[in-house]
Every structure is written in C-alpha cells, then in structure tokens.
PDB file of C-alpha atoms in Angstrom:
ATOM      1  CA  MET X 222     -23.314  43.877  29.348  1.00 47.00           C
ATOM      2  CA  ASP X 223     -26.618  45.176  28.620  1.00 54.00           C
ATOM      3  CA  LEU X 224     -25.986  49.055  28.400  1.00 71.00           C
ATOM      4  CA  GLU X 225     -24.887  50.534  25.224  1.00 86.00           C
ATOM      5  CA  THR X 226     -23.842  54.501  23.693  1.00 93.00           C
ATOM      6  CA  ILE X 227     -24.544  54.970  20.096  1.00 92.00           C
ATOM      7  CA  ASN X 228     -22.358  57.971  19.267  1.00 94.00           C
ATOM      8  CA  LEU X 229     -23.365  59.931  15.900  1.00 90.00           C
ATOM      9  CA  ALA X 230     -22.551  63.660  16.574  1.00 88.00           C
ATOM     10  CA  ALA X 231     -19.781  64.989  14.589  1.00 89.00           C
ATOM     11  CA  ILE X 232     -19.660  68.192  12.268  1.00 87.00           C
ATOM     12  CA  CYS X 233     -19.582  66.520   9.169  1.00 83.00           C
ATOM     13  CA  THR X 234     -20.366  69.111   6.443  1.00 84.00           C
ATOM     14  CA  PRO X 235     -17.777  69.190   3.576  1.00 82.00           C
ATOM     15  CA  ALA X 236     -17.900  73.086   3.583  1.00 81.00           C
ATOM     16  CA  ASP X 237     -17.256  73.050   7.587  1.00 87.00           C
ATOM     17  CA  TYR X 238     -13.981  70.875   6.781  1.00 84.00           C
ATOM     18  CA  ASN X 239     -12.231  73.377   5.053  1.00 83.00           C
ATOM     19  CA  THR X 240     -13.207  76.407   6.646  1.00 88.00           C
ATOM     20  CA  ARG X 241     -13.864  75.186  10.310  1.00 91.00           C
ATOM     21  CA  PRO X 242     -10.911  72.639  10.290  1.00 91.00           C
ATOM     22  CA  LEU X 243     -10.296  73.416  14.247  1.00 95.00           C
ATOM     23  CA  ASP X 244     -14.193  73.165  15.139  1.00 95.00           C
ATOM     24  CA  THR X 245     -14.084  69.630  12.879  1.00 94.00           C
ATOM     25  CA  ILE X 246     -10.978  68.094  14.552  1.00 95.00           C
ATOM     26  CA  TYR X 247     -12.375  69.053  18.204  1.00 95.00           C
ATOM     27  CA  SER X 248     -15.911  67.852  17.074  1.00 94.00           C
ATOM     28  CA  ASN X 249     -14.657  64.529  15.827  1.00 95.00           C
ATOM     29  CA  PHE X 250     -11.685  63.421  18.135  1.00 96.00           C
ATOM     30  CA  ILE X 251     -11.250  65.829  21.159  1.00 96.00           C
ATOM     31  CA  ASP X 252     -15.285  65.704  22.147  1.00 96.00           C
ATOM     32  CA  ALA X 253     -15.294  62.151  21.656  1.00 96.00           C
ATOM     33  CA  LEU X 254     -12.665  61.584  24.057  1.00 97.00           C
ATOM     34  CA  PRO X 255     -15.009  61.412  27.202  1.00 96.00           C
ATOM     35  CA  VAL X 256     -17.846  59.533  25.287  1.00 96.00           C
ATOM     36  CA  VAL X 257     -15.088  56.709  24.771  1.00 97.00           C
ATOM     37  CA  ARG X 258     -13.460  56.951  28.021  1.00 96.00           C
ATOM     38  CA  TYR X 259     -17.055  56.966  29.611  1.00 96.00           C
ATOM     39  CA  CYS X 260     -18.274  53.681  27.981  1.00 97.00           C
ATOM     40  CA  SER X 261     -14.825  51.837  28.946  1.00 96.00           C
ATOM     41  CA  GLU X 262     -15.136  52.917  32.392  1.00 95.00           C
ATOM     42  CA  SER X 263     -18.790  52.245  32.700  1.00 94.00           C
ATOM     43  CA  SER X 264     -18.402  48.846  31.053  1.00 94.00           C
ATOM     44  CA  LYS X 265     -20.617  50.245  28.271  1.00 95.00           C
ATOM     45  CA  ARG X 266     -20.525  48.946  24.678  1.00 96.00           C
ATOM     46  CA  LEU X 267     -19.939  51.606  22.263  1.00 97.00           C
ATOM     47  CA  ILE X 268     -21.354  51.939  18.514  1.00 96.00           C
ATOM     48  CA  HIS X 269     -19.261  54.718  17.027  1.00 97.00           C
ATOM     49  CA  PHE X 270     -20.373  55.937  13.631  1.00 96.00           C
ATOM     50  CA  SER X 271     -17.038  56.969  11.700  1.00 95.00           C
ATOM     51  CA  ILE X 272     -16.896  57.809   7.976  1.00 92.00           C
ATOM     52  CA  CYS X 273     -15.593  56.023   4.483  1.00 90.00           C
ATOM     53  CA  GLU X 274     -13.131  58.981   4.046  1.00 87.00           C
ATOM     54  CA  VAL X 275     -10.569  58.041   6.631  1.00 88.00           C
ATOM     55  CA  TYR X 276      -9.753  55.485   3.693  1.00 83.00           C
ATOM     56  CA  GLY X 277      -7.992  58.697   2.317  1.00 77.00           C
ATOM     57  CA  LYS X 278      -6.828  58.695  -1.592  1.00 73.00           C
ATOM     58  CA  THR X 279      -4.908  56.061  -3.528  1.00 64.00           C
ATOM     59  CA  VAL X 280      -1.499  55.717  -5.004  1.00 60.00           C
ATOM     60  CA  GLY X 281      -3.161  56.016  -8.407  1.00 56.00           C
ATOM     61  CA  SER X 282      -4.865  59.284  -7.867  1.00 58.00           C
ATOM     62  CA  PHE X 283      -1.203  60.868  -7.580  1.00 55.00           C
ATOM     63  CA  LEU X 284      -0.689  59.962 -11.621  1.00 56.00           C
ATOM     64  CA  THR X 285      -1.493  61.602 -14.467  1.00 57.00           C
ATOM     65  CA  ASN X 286      -4.247  59.664 -16.559  1.00 65.00           C
ATOM     66  CA  ASP X 287      -1.512  59.361 -19.356  1.00 68.00           C
ATOM     67  CA  HIS X 288       1.222  57.601 -16.553  1.00 58.00           C
ATOM     68  CA  PRO X 289       2.347  54.037 -17.760  1.00 60.00           C
ATOM     69  CA  LEU X 290       1.544  53.189 -14.416  1.00 53.00           C
ATOM     70  CA  LYS X 291      -2.099  54.673 -13.992  1.00 50.00           C
ATOM     71  CA  ASN X 292      -3.985  51.669 -14.989  1.00 59.00           C
ATOM     72  CA  ILE X 293      -2.214  48.993 -12.760  1.00 51.00           C
ATOM     73  CA  CYS X 294      -2.066  51.617  -9.539  1.00 51.00           C
ATOM     74  CA  ASP X 295      -5.613  51.859  -9.900  1.00 52.00           C
ATOM     75  CA  LEU X 296      -6.286  48.173  -9.938  1.00 50.00           C
ATOM     76  CA  ILE X 297      -3.979  47.817  -7.295  1.00 47.00           C
ATOM     77  CA  ASP X 298      -5.253  50.415  -5.314  1.00 44.00           C
ATOM     78  CA  THR X 299      -8.739  48.772  -5.556  1.00 45.00           C
ATOM     79  CA  ARG X 300      -7.802  45.694  -4.682  1.00 41.00           C
ATOM     80  CA  ILE X 301      -5.760  46.911  -1.514  1.00 41.00           C
ATOM     81  CA  LEU X 302      -8.439  49.158  -0.532  1.00 44.00           C
ATOM     82  CA  CYS X 303     -10.977  45.989  -0.518  1.00 42.00           C
ATOM     83  CA  THR X 304      -8.731  44.158   1.847  1.00 41.00           C
ATOM     84  CA  GLN X 305      -8.379  47.109   4.176  1.00 41.00           C
ATOM     85  CA  ARG X 306     -12.161  47.675   4.050  1.00 40.00           C
ATOM     86  CA  ARG X 307     -12.147  44.890   6.708  1.00 39.00           C
ATOM     87  CA  CYS X 308     -10.034  46.456   9.232  1.00 40.00           C
ATOM     88  CA  ILE X 309      -8.228  49.576  10.531  1.00 39.00           C
ATOM     89  CA  PRO X 310      -6.805  51.527   7.667  1.00 40.00           C
ATOM     90  CA  MET X 311      -3.329  50.934   7.080  1.00 41.00           C
ATOM     91  CA  HIS X 312      -2.470  54.119   5.056  1.00 49.00           C
ATOM     92  CA  PHE X 313      -3.598  57.901   4.664  1.00 56.00           C
ATOM     93  CA  PHE X 314      -2.720  59.821   1.515  1.00 61.00           C
ATOM     94  CA  GLY X 315      -4.362  63.273   1.673  1.00 71.00           C
ATOM     95  CA  SER X 316      -1.686  66.811   2.433  1.00 77.00           C
ATOM     96  CA  ILE X 317      -1.635  68.602   5.563  1.00 82.00           C
ATOM     97  CA  CYS X 318      -2.163  71.762   3.579  1.00 82.00           C
ATOM     98  CA  LYS X 319      -5.364  70.813   2.443  1.00 83.00           C
ATOM     99  CA  GLN X 320      -7.768  71.863   5.401  1.00 86.00           C
ATOM    100  CA  ARG X 321     -10.453  69.451   4.476  1.00 84.00           C
ATOM    101  CA  TRP X 322      -8.584  65.974   5.427  1.00 88.00           C
ATOM    102  CA  SER X 323      -9.055  67.182   9.104  1.00 90.00           C
ATOM    103  CA  TYR X 324     -12.150  65.221   8.867  1.00 91.00           C
ATOM    104  CA  ALA X 325     -11.287  62.096   7.703  1.00 90.00           C
ATOM    105  CA  CYS X 326      -8.059  62.309   9.978  1.00 90.00           C
ATOM    106  CA  ALA X 327      -9.944  62.891  13.203  1.00 94.00           C
ATOM    107  CA  LYS X 328     -12.255  60.222  12.022  1.00 94.00           C
ATOM    108  CA  GLN X 329      -9.351  57.846  11.472  1.00 92.00           C
ATOM    109  CA  LEU X 330      -7.699  58.520  14.886  1.00 94.00           C
ATOM    110  CA  ILE X 331     -10.877  58.377  17.365  1.00 96.00           C
ATOM    111  CA  GLU X 332     -11.101  54.976  15.379  1.00 96.00           C
ATOM    112  CA  ARG X 333      -7.569  53.928  16.597  1.00 95.00           C
ATOM    113  CA  LEU X 334      -8.416  55.340  20.044  1.00 97.00           C
ATOM    114  CA  ILE X 335     -11.509  52.858  20.443  1.00 97.00           C
ATOM    115  CA  TYR X 336      -9.817  49.784  19.038  1.00 96.00           C
ATOM    116  CA  ALA X 337      -6.696  50.446  21.507  1.00 96.00           C
ATOM    117  CA  GLU X 338      -9.435  50.669  24.420  1.00 97.00           C
ATOM    118  CA  GLY X 339     -10.680  47.310  23.151  1.00 97.00           C
ATOM    119  CA  ALA X 340      -7.555  45.759  23.127  1.00 96.00           C
ATOM    120  CA  GLU X 341      -6.181  47.205  26.347  1.00 97.00           C
ATOM    121  CA  ASN X 342      -9.134  47.663  28.627  1.00 97.00           C
ATOM    122  CA  GLY X 343     -11.798  45.400  27.253  1.00 96.00           C
ATOM    123  CA  LEU X 344     -13.933  47.863  25.686  1.00 97.00           C
ATOM    124  CA  GLU X 345     -16.601  46.077  23.671  1.00 96.00           C
ATOM    125  CA  PHE X 346     -17.252  48.266  20.670  1.00 97.00           C
ATOM    126  CA  THR X 347     -18.595  48.418  16.879  1.00 97.00           C
ATOM    127  CA  ILE X 348     -17.143  50.741  14.544  1.00 96.00           C
ATOM    128  CA  VAL X 349     -19.755  51.722  11.921  1.00 96.00           C
ATOM    129  CA  ARG X 350     -18.547  53.237   8.477  1.00 95.00           C
ATOM    130  CA  PRO X 351     -21.093  54.818   6.254  1.00 93.00           C
ATOM    131  CA  PHE X 352     -20.452  54.916   2.329  1.00 91.00           C
ATOM    132  CA  ASN X 353     -22.382  58.410   1.381  1.00 87.00           C
ATOM    133  CA  TRP X 354     -26.105  57.186   3.030  1.00 89.00           C
ATOM    134  CA  ILE X 355     -28.927  59.080   1.707  1.00 88.00           C
ATOM    135  CA  GLY X 356     -32.578  58.203   2.037  1.00 88.00           C
ATOM    136  CA  PRO X 357     -36.198  59.431   3.475  1.00 87.00           C
ATOM    137  CA  ARG X 358     -35.720  60.998   7.294  1.00 82.00           C
ATOM    138  CA  MET X 359     -31.835  61.420   7.003  1.00 80.00           C
ATOM    139  CA  ASP X 360     -32.899  65.074   8.707  1.00 76.00           C
ATOM    140  CA  PHE X 361     -35.163  63.738  10.833  1.00 75.00           C
ATOM    141  CA  ILE X 362     -35.295  65.296  14.414  1.00 72.00           C
ATOM    142  CA  PRO X 363     -37.439  63.762  16.940  1.00 73.00           C
ATOM    143  CA  GLY X 364     -39.805  65.966  18.673  1.00 74.00           C
ATOM    144  CA  ILE X 365     -39.565  68.703  15.749  1.00 70.00           C
ATOM    145  CA  ASP X 366     -40.435  66.676  12.654  1.00 73.00           C
ATOM    146  CA  GLY X 367     -42.436  63.931  14.232  1.00 74.00           C
ATOM    147  CA  PRO X 368     -42.729  61.356  17.139  1.00 78.00           C
ATOM    148  CA  SER X 369     -39.255  59.770  18.269  1.00 76.00           C
ATOM    149  CA  GLU X 370     -39.114  56.222  17.169  1.00 71.00           C
ATOM    150  CA  PRO X 371     -36.892  53.260  18.415  1.00 72.00           C
ATOM    151  CA  LEU X 372     -33.495  53.485  16.430  1.00 69.00           C
ATOM    152  CA  LYS X 373     -33.022  49.974  14.983  1.00 77.00           C
ATOM    153  CA  MET X 374     -29.685  48.458  14.041  1.00 86.00           C
ATOM    154  CA  LEU X 375     -28.317  44.986  13.516  1.00 90.00           C
ATOM    155  CA  MET X 376     -25.639  45.578  15.244  1.00 90.00           C
ATOM    156  CA  ALA X 377     -27.366  46.747  17.861  1.00 90.00           C
ATOM    157  CA  GLU X 378     -29.577  43.868  18.016  1.00 90.00           C
ATOM    158  CA  ASN X 379     -26.773  41.285  17.698  1.00 91.00           C
ATOM    159  CA  PRO X 380     -23.659  42.341  20.037  1.00 92.00           C
ATOM    160  CA  PRO X 381     -21.907  38.998  20.027  1.00 93.00           C
ATOM    161  CA  ARG X 382     -21.751  39.008  16.571  1.00 95.00           C
ATOM    162  CA  ALA X 383     -20.880  42.663  16.474  1.00 95.00           C
ATOM    163  CA  ASN X 384     -18.122  43.383  19.289  1.00 95.00           C
ATOM    164  CA  ARG X 385     -14.793  44.184  17.876  1.00 95.00           C
ATOM    165  CA  HIS X 386     -15.524  44.437  14.610  1.00 95.00           C
ATOM    166  CA  ILE X 387     -15.711  47.309  11.751  1.00 94.00           C
ATOM    167  CA  PHE X 388     -18.373  47.566   9.445  1.00 95.00           C
ATOM    168  CA  ASN X 389     -18.527  49.365   6.056  1.00 93.00           C
ATOM    169  CA  VAL X 390     -22.191  49.778   5.110  1.00 94.00           C
ATOM    170  CA  GLY X 391     -22.854  50.860   1.669  1.00 93.00           C
ATOM    171  CA  ASN X 392     -23.631  49.597  -1.848  1.00 94.00           C
ATOM    172  CA  PRO X 393     -20.329  48.545  -3.939  1.00 91.00           C
ATOM    173  CA  ASN X 394     -22.678  49.142  -7.135  1.00 92.00           C
ATOM    174  CA  ASN X 395     -23.869  52.245  -6.255  1.00 92.00           C
ATOM    175  CA  GLU X 396     -20.741  54.718  -6.854  1.00 87.00           C
ATOM    176  CA  VAL X 397     -21.250  57.392  -9.384  1.00 88.00           C
ATOM    177  CA  THR X 398     -19.185  60.708 -10.048  1.00 87.00           C
ATOM    178  CA  MET X 399     -21.201  64.225  -9.113  1.00 87.00           C
ATOM    179  CA  LYS X 400     -22.166  64.764 -12.445  1.00 90.00           C
ATOM    180  CA  GLN X 401     -23.864  61.501 -13.103  1.00 91.00           C
ATOM    181  CA  LEU X 402     -25.681  61.967  -9.423  1.00 92.00           C
ATOM    182  CA  ALA X 403     -27.157  65.406 -10.745  1.00 91.00           C
ATOM    183  CA  GLU X 404     -28.037  63.858 -14.208  1.00 92.00           C
ATOM    184  CA  ILE X 405     -30.096  60.920 -12.276  1.00 93.00           C
ATOM    185  CA  MET X 406     -31.770  63.519  -9.691  1.00 91.00           C
ATOM    186  CA  THR X 407     -32.842  65.515 -12.063  1.00 92.00           C
ATOM    187  CA  GLN X 408     -34.717  62.782 -13.903  1.00 93.00           C
ATOM    188  CA  VAL X 409     -35.976  61.344 -10.222  1.00 94.00           C
ATOM    189  CA  TYR X 410     -37.484  64.590  -9.404  1.00 91.00           C
ATOM    190  CA  SER X 411     -39.309  65.130 -12.561  1.00 93.00           C
ATOM    191  CA  LYS X 412     -40.833  61.563 -11.729  1.00 93.00           C
ATOM    192  CA  VAL X 413     -41.430  62.712  -8.127  1.00 92.00           C
ATOM    193  CA  SER X 414     -42.775  66.631  -9.116  1.00 89.00           C
ATOM    194  CA  GLY X 415     -44.433  65.602 -12.327  1.00 90.00           C
ATOM    195  CA  GLU X 416     -42.968  68.758 -13.780  1.00 88.00           C
ATOM    196  CA  PRO X 417     -40.987  68.239 -16.946  1.00 90.00           C
ATOM    197  CA  PRO X 418     -37.158  68.206 -16.475  1.00 85.00           C
ATOM    198  CA  LEU X 419     -35.143  70.934 -16.565  1.00 81.00           C
ATOM    199  CA  GLU X 420     -33.440  71.924 -20.091  1.00 83.00           C
ATOM    200  CA  VAL X 421     -30.908  74.110 -18.220  1.00 84.00           C
ATOM    201  CA  PRO X 422     -27.070  71.646 -18.753  1.00 87.00           C
ATOM    202  CA  ILE X 423     -25.218  70.660 -16.100  1.00 87.00           C
ATOM    203  CA  VAL X 424     -22.345  72.811 -15.320  1.00 88.00           C
ATOM    204  CA  ASP X 425     -19.079  71.312 -14.322  1.00 89.00           C
ATOM    205  CA  VAL X 426     -17.546  73.269 -11.219  1.00 88.00           C
ATOM    206  CA  SER X 427     -14.373  72.714  -9.836  1.00 85.00           C
ATOM    207  CA  SER X 428     -14.133  71.644  -5.860  1.00 81.00           C
ATOM    208  CA  LYS X 429     -11.760  74.498  -5.596  1.00 82.00           C
ATOM    209  CA  GLU X 430     -14.517  76.980  -6.868  1.00 87.00           C
ATOM    210  CA  PHE X 431     -17.176  75.451  -4.712  1.00 86.00           C
ATOM    211  CA  TYR X 432     -15.774  74.601  -1.462  1.00 84.00           C
ATOM    212  CA  GLY X 433     -12.860  77.134  -1.709  1.00 82.00           C
ATOM    213  CA  GLU X 434      -9.171  76.874  -1.318  1.00 79.00           C
ATOM    214  CA  GLY X 435      -7.726  73.906   0.520  1.00 73.00           C
ATOM    215  CA  TYR X 436     -10.256  71.264  -0.788  1.00 81.00           C
ATOM    216  CA  ASP X 437      -9.510  68.038  -1.588  1.00 79.00           C
ATOM    217  CA  ASP X 438     -11.495  64.669  -1.782  1.00 78.00           C
ATOM    218  CA  SER X 439     -11.360  60.823  -2.243  1.00 77.00           C
ATOM    219  CA  ASP X 440     -10.961  58.914  -5.578  1.00 74.00           C
ATOM    220  CA  LYS X 441     -12.681  55.945  -4.800  1.00 76.00           C
ATOM    221  CA  GLN X 442     -15.413  54.947  -2.136  1.00 82.00           C
ATOM    222  CA  ILE X 443     -16.233  51.579  -2.800  1.00 85.00           C
ATOM    223  CA  PRO X 444     -17.133  49.677   0.249  1.00 88.00           C
ATOM    224  CA  ASP X 445     -16.355  45.933   0.776  1.00 88.00           C
ATOM    225  CA  MET X 446     -19.387  44.301   1.987  1.00 90.00           C
ATOM    226  CA  THR X 447     -17.606  40.904   3.227  1.00 91.00           C
ATOM    227  CA  ILE X 448     -17.758  41.354   7.160  1.00 93.00           C
ATOM    228  CA  ILE X 449     -21.225  42.952   7.525  1.00 94.00           C
ATOM    229  CA  ASN X 450     -22.477  40.093   5.336  1.00 94.00           C
ATOM    230  CA  LYS X 451     -20.262  37.408   7.507  1.00 94.00           C
ATOM    231  CA  GLN X 452     -21.322  38.413  10.875  1.00 95.00           C
ATOM    232  CA  LEU X 453     -24.844  40.322  10.084  1.00 95.00           C
ATOM    233  CA  GLY X 454     -26.057  38.445   7.042  1.00 94.00           C
ATOM    234  CA  TRP X 455     -26.473  41.705   5.416  1.00 94.00           C
ATOM    235  CA  ASN X 456     -25.969  42.812   1.750  1.00 93.00           C
ATOM    236  CA  PRO X 457     -27.210  46.316   0.011  1.00 93.00           C
ATOM    237  CA  LYS X 458     -30.221  45.843  -2.156  1.00 92.00           C
ATOM    238  CA  THR X 459     -31.111  48.819  -3.189  1.00 93.00           C
ATOM    239  CA  SER X 460     -30.009  51.044  -6.425  1.00 93.00           C
ATOM    240  CA  SER X 461     -29.107  55.053  -6.859  1.00 92.00           C
ATOM    241  CA  TRP X 462     -32.297  55.425  -8.477  1.00 94.00           C
ATOM    242  CA  ASP X 463     -34.590  53.499  -6.077  1.00 95.00           C
ATOM    243  CA  LEU X 464     -32.617  55.376  -2.936  1.00 94.00           C
ATOM    244  CA  LEU X 465     -33.150  58.657  -4.838  1.00 94.00           C
ATOM    245  CA  ASP X 466     -36.987  58.334  -6.052  1.00 95.00           C
ATOM    246  CA  SER X 467     -37.786  57.158  -2.222  1.00 94.00           C
ATOM    247  CA  THR X 468     -35.597  60.338  -0.796  1.00 92.00           C
ATOM    248  CA  LEU X 469     -37.215  62.558  -3.380  1.00 92.00           C
ATOM    249  CA  THR X 470     -40.642  61.362  -2.665  1.00 93.00           C
ATOM    250  CA  TYR X 471     -40.524  61.984   0.764  1.00 90.00           C
ATOM    251  CA  GLN X 472     -38.705  65.081   0.906  1.00 87.00           C
ATOM    252  CA  HIS X 473     -41.133  66.547  -2.017  1.00 87.00           C
ATOM    253  CA  LYS X 474     -44.134  65.409   0.171  1.00 85.00           C
ATOM    254  CA  ILE X 475     -42.848  67.104   3.349  1.00 82.00           C
ATOM    255  CA  TYR X 476     -41.563  70.066   2.005  1.00 80.00           C
ATOM    256  CA  SER X 477     -44.736  70.634  -0.301  1.00 78.00           C
ATOM    257  CA  GLU X 478     -46.772  70.378   2.538  1.00 75.00           C
ATOM    258  CA  ALA X 479     -45.016  72.739   4.901  1.00 75.00           C
ATOM    259  CA  MET X 480     -45.000  75.379   1.678  1.00 75.00           C
ATOM    260  CA  ARG X 481     -48.699  75.137   1.703  1.00 76.00           C
ATOM    261  CA  ARG X 482     -49.846  75.680   5.563  1.00 79.00           C
ATOM    262  CA  SER X 483     -47.165  78.682   5.518  1.00 77.00           C
ATOM    263  CA  MET X 484     -48.700  79.863   2.405  1.00 76.00           C
ATOM    264  CA  ALA X 485     -52.094  79.486   3.701  1.00 76.00           C
ATOM    265  CA  LYS X 486     -51.268  80.746   7.084  1.00 76.00           C
ATOM    266  CA  SER X 487     -49.944  84.066   5.444  1.00 73.00           C
ATOM    267  CA  VAL X 488     -53.173  84.450   3.389  1.00 68.00           C
ATOM    268  CA  ALA X 489     -55.040  84.194   6.739  1.00 71.00           C
ATOM    269  CA  SER X 490     -53.114  86.603   8.638  1.00 72.00           C
ATOM    270  CA  SER X 491     -53.485  89.437   5.494  1.00 65.00           C
TER     271      SER X 491
END
C-alpha cells in the first residue's frame, strides 16, 4: 500500500456545536463515511483526525466539590482516562440535552467505524487525537496565505509503526484553565507587541453566557503519550508560554503587515 488519504475536514468550532448540531453531526460523521468507505474499498491507508473530546466527562465532574468521594473519583478518573487514552474510549458522559456533545459523539462514532473497517475489511488506518493544538500557521490556507508546502507527519512517514494505532498528540504539562490562558496571553502579547500589559481585569464569564444554552465541556484533557512515544519516539517539549510566544509573534507580524498594506492602499486611493 503506497497511497494514503489524510482527512482533516470537520466543523470544529465550539459555537457551532451548540447552534448547528445537525451540521456538526453531518460534517464529522455522515460526510466522513464516503471517505472511510473509499479508502477501505480502494486499499488506501487512512489518516483520520479525531479529537480529544471523544473522552467526554469524568465521573468526578458530576460530584460537588464538597462531596466525600470527589477527590477519590478525580484520582480514579485521571488514571482510567490515561489508560483509555491508549485505545478506543470505553465510556462517554455527556447529556443528550447538551447539544454541544454532538461534535464529540460524531467523532467517537466515526472512530469506531474506522476501527471496525480495519478489523473486518483490513483497512489500514491511523487515528490522531489532537489535544488543543496551537501554533503559527494554524489557519494557513495554501495558495491564499502563501505557497503550498508538503504536510510532514511522523505517522504518515512511518506506516508500519503507525498502522492500526490511535495517537494522542498534546502536552500533558500544558493543561490550563481559560482564565490562566488569558493571563498568559496578556503577558505574551505585551512581550511580542512591545505594548504595556492590559490593566483591565479578566472577567469570569460562564459557558452558558458565552456559547448559549446547552453548552457543556470536558473537565479533563490530559493526554497519555505512551503509544506515540513507543511507536514513533515522539514526546512533546514545548511549554504553553513558548507555544503562545511563537504563535502570537507570527500572527502579530502577519496581521500588522497586512494592516500597513491596507492603510497604505487606502491612502494612495484617496
């Protein structure tokens, strides 16, 4: 097998999960079915991008902070999740009434379909679960933002070691709350832009206020890196600060230059 298909197509914006659940399910499951079937029938290797959210919520998330079993459940949940992150998820906790889970459930179901195609029909596949990726060029569109470049991936370059595996890709040491992320971004942007840090306070806003009724979220997103390290020899090395530094440096350069060109064009035409 010397041909492969890499599927990155998806509706993957939290605001859409909540307001466009049907589009989200169709995009992440129904629309992916022909791709899986084509690869299986044509003997093409499939590299499919899933998401860390297939694990849903932990048992501990349903207990109040003062519940006598809270600490025990949090500890057990973390150990169970780390074990399950090496294979197809064994459980999923997320209310049907919370439309936000349409994304995670669709992603988990297509994973199961791919796994079944491999078991019954011999499909060669690799499933990749990103754990909150960030970085320069995340929104790069070849041909629009710049010339197209080859997509380099260890799992694509090493088929024998990647086939029939599910890889979590993230940094277990980089889990932060949204508030912590905002605080780090404020400091990093000040460094990148040369402007003084914002002096306005960070305001706490609930997910319901921000995304609307029906939103819910995972309480733990810590990847187990055992399999990707064993099969491909890869371990994450970049801290949250360094990731944001490189990302904001790139974005600030690109967009500040774009603003200068736009303003110069506007002045020239006036």
